mmCIF file of C-alpha atoms in Angstrom:
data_model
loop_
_atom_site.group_PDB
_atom_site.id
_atom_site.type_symbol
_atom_site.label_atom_id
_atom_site.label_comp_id
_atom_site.label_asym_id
_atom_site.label_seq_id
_atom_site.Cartn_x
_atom_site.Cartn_y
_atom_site.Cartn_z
ATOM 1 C CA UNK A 1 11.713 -38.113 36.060
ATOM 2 C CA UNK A 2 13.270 -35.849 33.976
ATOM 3 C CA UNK A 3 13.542 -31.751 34.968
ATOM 4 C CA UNK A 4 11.226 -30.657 31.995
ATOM 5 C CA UNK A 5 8.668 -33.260 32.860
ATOM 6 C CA UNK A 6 8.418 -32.397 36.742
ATOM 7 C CA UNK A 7 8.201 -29.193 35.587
ATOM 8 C CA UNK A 8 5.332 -29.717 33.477
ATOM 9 C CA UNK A 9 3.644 -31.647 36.013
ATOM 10 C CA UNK A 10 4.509 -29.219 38.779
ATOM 11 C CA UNK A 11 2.507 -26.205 36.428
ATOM 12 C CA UNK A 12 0.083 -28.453 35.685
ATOM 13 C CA UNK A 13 -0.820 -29.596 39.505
ATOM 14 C CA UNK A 14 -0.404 -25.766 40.560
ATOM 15 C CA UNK A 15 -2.832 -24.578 38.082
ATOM 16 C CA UNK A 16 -5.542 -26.990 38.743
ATOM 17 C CA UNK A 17 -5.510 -27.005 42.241
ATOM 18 C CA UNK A 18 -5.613 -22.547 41.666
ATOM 19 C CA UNK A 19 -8.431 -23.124 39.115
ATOM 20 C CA UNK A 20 -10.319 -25.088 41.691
ATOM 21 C CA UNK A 21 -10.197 -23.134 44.228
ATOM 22 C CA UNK A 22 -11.308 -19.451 41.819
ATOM 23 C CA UNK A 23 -14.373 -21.633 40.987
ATOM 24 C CA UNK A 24 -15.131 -22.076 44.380
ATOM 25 C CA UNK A 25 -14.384 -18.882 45.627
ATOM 26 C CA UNK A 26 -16.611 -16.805 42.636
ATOM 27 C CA UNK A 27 -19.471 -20.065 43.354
ATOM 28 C CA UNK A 28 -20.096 -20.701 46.738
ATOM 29 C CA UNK A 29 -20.412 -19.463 49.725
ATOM 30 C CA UNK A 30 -19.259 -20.701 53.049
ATOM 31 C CA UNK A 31 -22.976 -21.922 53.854
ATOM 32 C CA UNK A 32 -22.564 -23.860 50.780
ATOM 33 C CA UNK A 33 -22.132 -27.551 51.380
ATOM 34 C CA UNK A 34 -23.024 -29.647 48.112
ATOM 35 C CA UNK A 35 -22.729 -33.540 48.033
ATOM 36 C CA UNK A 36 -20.603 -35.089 44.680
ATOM 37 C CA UNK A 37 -20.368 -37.955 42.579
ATOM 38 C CA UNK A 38 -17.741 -39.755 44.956
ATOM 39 C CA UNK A 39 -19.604 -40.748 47.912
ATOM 40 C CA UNK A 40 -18.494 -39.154 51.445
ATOM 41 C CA UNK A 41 -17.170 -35.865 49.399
ATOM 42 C CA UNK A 42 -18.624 -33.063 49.757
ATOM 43 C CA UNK A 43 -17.784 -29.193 48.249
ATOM 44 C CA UNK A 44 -17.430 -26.205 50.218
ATOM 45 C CA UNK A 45 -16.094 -22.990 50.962
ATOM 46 C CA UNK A 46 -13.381 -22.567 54.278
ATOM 47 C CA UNK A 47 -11.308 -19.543 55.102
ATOM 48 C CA UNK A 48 -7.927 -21.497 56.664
ATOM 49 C CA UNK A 49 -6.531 -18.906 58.320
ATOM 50 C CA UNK A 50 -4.589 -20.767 60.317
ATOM 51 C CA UNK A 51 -2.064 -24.093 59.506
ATOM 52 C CA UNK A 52 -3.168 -27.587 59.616
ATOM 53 C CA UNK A 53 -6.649 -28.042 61.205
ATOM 54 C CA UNK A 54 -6.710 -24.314 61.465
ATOM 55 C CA UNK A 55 -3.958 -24.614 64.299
ATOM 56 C CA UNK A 56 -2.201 -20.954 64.874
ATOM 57 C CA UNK A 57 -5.505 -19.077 63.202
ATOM 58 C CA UNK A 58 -5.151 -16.507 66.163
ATOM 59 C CA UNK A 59 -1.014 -15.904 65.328
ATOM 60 C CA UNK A 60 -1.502 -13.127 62.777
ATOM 61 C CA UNK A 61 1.209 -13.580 60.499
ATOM 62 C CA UNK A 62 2.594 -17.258 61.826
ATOM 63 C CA UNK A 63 1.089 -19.425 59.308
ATOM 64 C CA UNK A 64 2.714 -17.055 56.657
ATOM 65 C CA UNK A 65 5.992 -17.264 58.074
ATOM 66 C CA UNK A 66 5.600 -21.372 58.240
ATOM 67 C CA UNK A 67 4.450 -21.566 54.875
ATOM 68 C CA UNK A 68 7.064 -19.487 53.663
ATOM 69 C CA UNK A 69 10.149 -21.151 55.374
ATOM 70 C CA UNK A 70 8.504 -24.800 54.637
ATOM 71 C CA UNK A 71 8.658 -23.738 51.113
ATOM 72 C CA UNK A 72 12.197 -22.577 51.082
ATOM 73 C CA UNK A 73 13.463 -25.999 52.906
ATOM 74 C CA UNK A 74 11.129 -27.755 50.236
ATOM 75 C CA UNK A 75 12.932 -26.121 47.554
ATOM 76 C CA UNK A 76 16.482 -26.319 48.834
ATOM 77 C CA UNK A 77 15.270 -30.393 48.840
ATOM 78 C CA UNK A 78 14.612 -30.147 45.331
ATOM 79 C CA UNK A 79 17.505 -28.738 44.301
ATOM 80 C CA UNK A 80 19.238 -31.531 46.100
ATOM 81 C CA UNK A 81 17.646 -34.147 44.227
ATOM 82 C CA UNK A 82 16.867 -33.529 41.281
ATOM 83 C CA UNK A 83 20.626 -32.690 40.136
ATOM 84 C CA UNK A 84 21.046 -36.691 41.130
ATOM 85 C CA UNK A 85 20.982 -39.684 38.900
ATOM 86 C CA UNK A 86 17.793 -41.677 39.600
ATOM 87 C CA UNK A 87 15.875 -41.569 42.443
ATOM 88 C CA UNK A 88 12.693 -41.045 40.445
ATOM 89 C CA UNK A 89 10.104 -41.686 43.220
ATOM 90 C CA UNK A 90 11.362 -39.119 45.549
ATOM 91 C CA UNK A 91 11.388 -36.593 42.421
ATOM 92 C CA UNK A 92 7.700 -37.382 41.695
ATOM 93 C CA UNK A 93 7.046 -36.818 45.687
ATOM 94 C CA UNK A 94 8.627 -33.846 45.386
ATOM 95 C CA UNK A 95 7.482 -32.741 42.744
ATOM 96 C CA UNK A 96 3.626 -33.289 44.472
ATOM 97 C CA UNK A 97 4.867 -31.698 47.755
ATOM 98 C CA UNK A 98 6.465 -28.543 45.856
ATOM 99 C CA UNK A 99 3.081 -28.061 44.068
ATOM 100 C CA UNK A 100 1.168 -28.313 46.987
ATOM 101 C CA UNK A 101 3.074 -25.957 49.244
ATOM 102 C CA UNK A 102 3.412 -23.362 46.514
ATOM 103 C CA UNK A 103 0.084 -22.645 46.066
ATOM 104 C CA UNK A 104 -1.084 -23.025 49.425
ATOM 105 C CA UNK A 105 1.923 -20.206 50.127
ATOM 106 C CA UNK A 106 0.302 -18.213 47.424
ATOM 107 C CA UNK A 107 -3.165 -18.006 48.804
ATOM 108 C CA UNK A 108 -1.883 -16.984 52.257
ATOM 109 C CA UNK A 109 0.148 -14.278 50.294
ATOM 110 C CA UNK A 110 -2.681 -13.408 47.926
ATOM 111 C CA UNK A 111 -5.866 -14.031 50.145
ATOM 112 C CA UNK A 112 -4.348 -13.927 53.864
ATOM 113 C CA UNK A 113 -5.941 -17.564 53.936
ATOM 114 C CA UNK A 114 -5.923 -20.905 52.237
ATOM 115 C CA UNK A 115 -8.802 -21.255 50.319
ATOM 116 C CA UNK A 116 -10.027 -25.167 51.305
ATOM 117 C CA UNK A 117 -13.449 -27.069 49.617
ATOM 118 C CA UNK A 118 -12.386 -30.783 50.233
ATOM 119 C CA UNK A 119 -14.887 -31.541 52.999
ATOM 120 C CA UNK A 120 -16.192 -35.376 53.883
ATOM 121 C CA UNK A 121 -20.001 -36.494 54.327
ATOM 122 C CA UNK A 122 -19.997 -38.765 57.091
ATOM 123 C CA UNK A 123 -21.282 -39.884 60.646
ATOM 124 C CA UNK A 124 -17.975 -39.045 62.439
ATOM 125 C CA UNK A 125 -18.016 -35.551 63.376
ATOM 126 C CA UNK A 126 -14.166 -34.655 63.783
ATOM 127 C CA UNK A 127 -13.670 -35.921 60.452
ATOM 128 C CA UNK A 128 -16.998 -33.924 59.015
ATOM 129 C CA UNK A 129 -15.690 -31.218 60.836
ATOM 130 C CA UNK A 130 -12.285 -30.812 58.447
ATOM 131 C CA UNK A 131 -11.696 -29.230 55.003
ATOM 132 C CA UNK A 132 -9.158 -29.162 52.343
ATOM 133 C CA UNK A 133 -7.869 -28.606 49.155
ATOM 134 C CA UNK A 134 -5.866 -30.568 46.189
ATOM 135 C CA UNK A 135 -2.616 -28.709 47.523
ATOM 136 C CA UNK A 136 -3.487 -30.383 50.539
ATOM 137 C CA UNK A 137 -3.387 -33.913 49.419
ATOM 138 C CA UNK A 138 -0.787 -33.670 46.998
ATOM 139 C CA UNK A 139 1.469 -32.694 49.854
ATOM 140 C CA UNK A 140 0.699 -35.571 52.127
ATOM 141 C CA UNK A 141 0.830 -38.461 49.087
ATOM 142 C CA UNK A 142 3.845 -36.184 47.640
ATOM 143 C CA UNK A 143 5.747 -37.099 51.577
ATOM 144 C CA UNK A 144 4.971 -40.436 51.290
ATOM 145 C CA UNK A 145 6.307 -41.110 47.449
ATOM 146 C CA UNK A 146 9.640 -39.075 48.398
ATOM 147 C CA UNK A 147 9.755 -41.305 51.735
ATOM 148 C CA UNK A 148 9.387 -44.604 49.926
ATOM 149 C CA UNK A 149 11.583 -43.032 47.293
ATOM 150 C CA UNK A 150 14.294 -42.057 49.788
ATOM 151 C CA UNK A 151 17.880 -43.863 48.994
ATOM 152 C CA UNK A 152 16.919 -45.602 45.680
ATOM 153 C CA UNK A 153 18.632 -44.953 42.678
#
């Protein structure tokens, strides 16, 4: 994957995953639960104040400070790798991951909170109990390209 072209994708997956979340903050509110077209989603509105699972909500200014040194070692890694030959799969992941840290950074900087809608529609109640966002999910599949990307040319 060529510089231009992660670039293009990194915009791309950084402005849909901010356009997603404005239309759910000016849309619903956070009593707002509405079922989609892919069964077990749901949309909603959730504050994250905190990091994953809301962990560190009650550390004002924590979650900031671990966004905002996550993204640094995040970009430091993409420097590394994408002034290599090759290794196309861990560019794409971190590409995804980049993305996906970026604009969950921006919302804590903008918003003091990460603006999550992602929420599942099902018996189990932990997992009914949990929200996210795009940024959310490109991170996680974004880790698992640039692991199984890792070492190849």
């Amino acid at each position: 994957m060529g510089k231009f072209a992660a670039g293009g994708i990194f915009a791309g997956l950084l402005g849909i995953d901010q356009a997603v979340k404005q239309y759910i903050e000016e849309n619903y509110d956070e009593e707002r639960e509405e079922k989609t077209k892919i069964p077990g989603v749901l949309l909603r509105k959730f504050y994250n104040k905190g990091l994953i699972f809301s962990s560190f909500e009650k550390h004002s200014g924590l979650p900031l400070k671990v966004s905002l040194i996550g993204t640094g070692v995040i970009f430091l890694a993409d420097v590394k790798v994408f002034f290599c030959k090759g290794r196309k799969l861990c560019k794409a992941g971190l590409t995804l991951v980049t993305a996906g840290a970026i604009s969950n950074t921006y919302d804590r900087i903008m918003k003091g909170a990460v603006v999550d809608y992602i929420g599942y529609d099902g018996k189990h109640k932990l997992l009914r109990s949990l929200t996210a966002n795009l940024a959310d999910f490109y991170v996680v599949i974004g880790i698992m390209l640039a692991q199984l990307g890792r070492g190849k040319r």
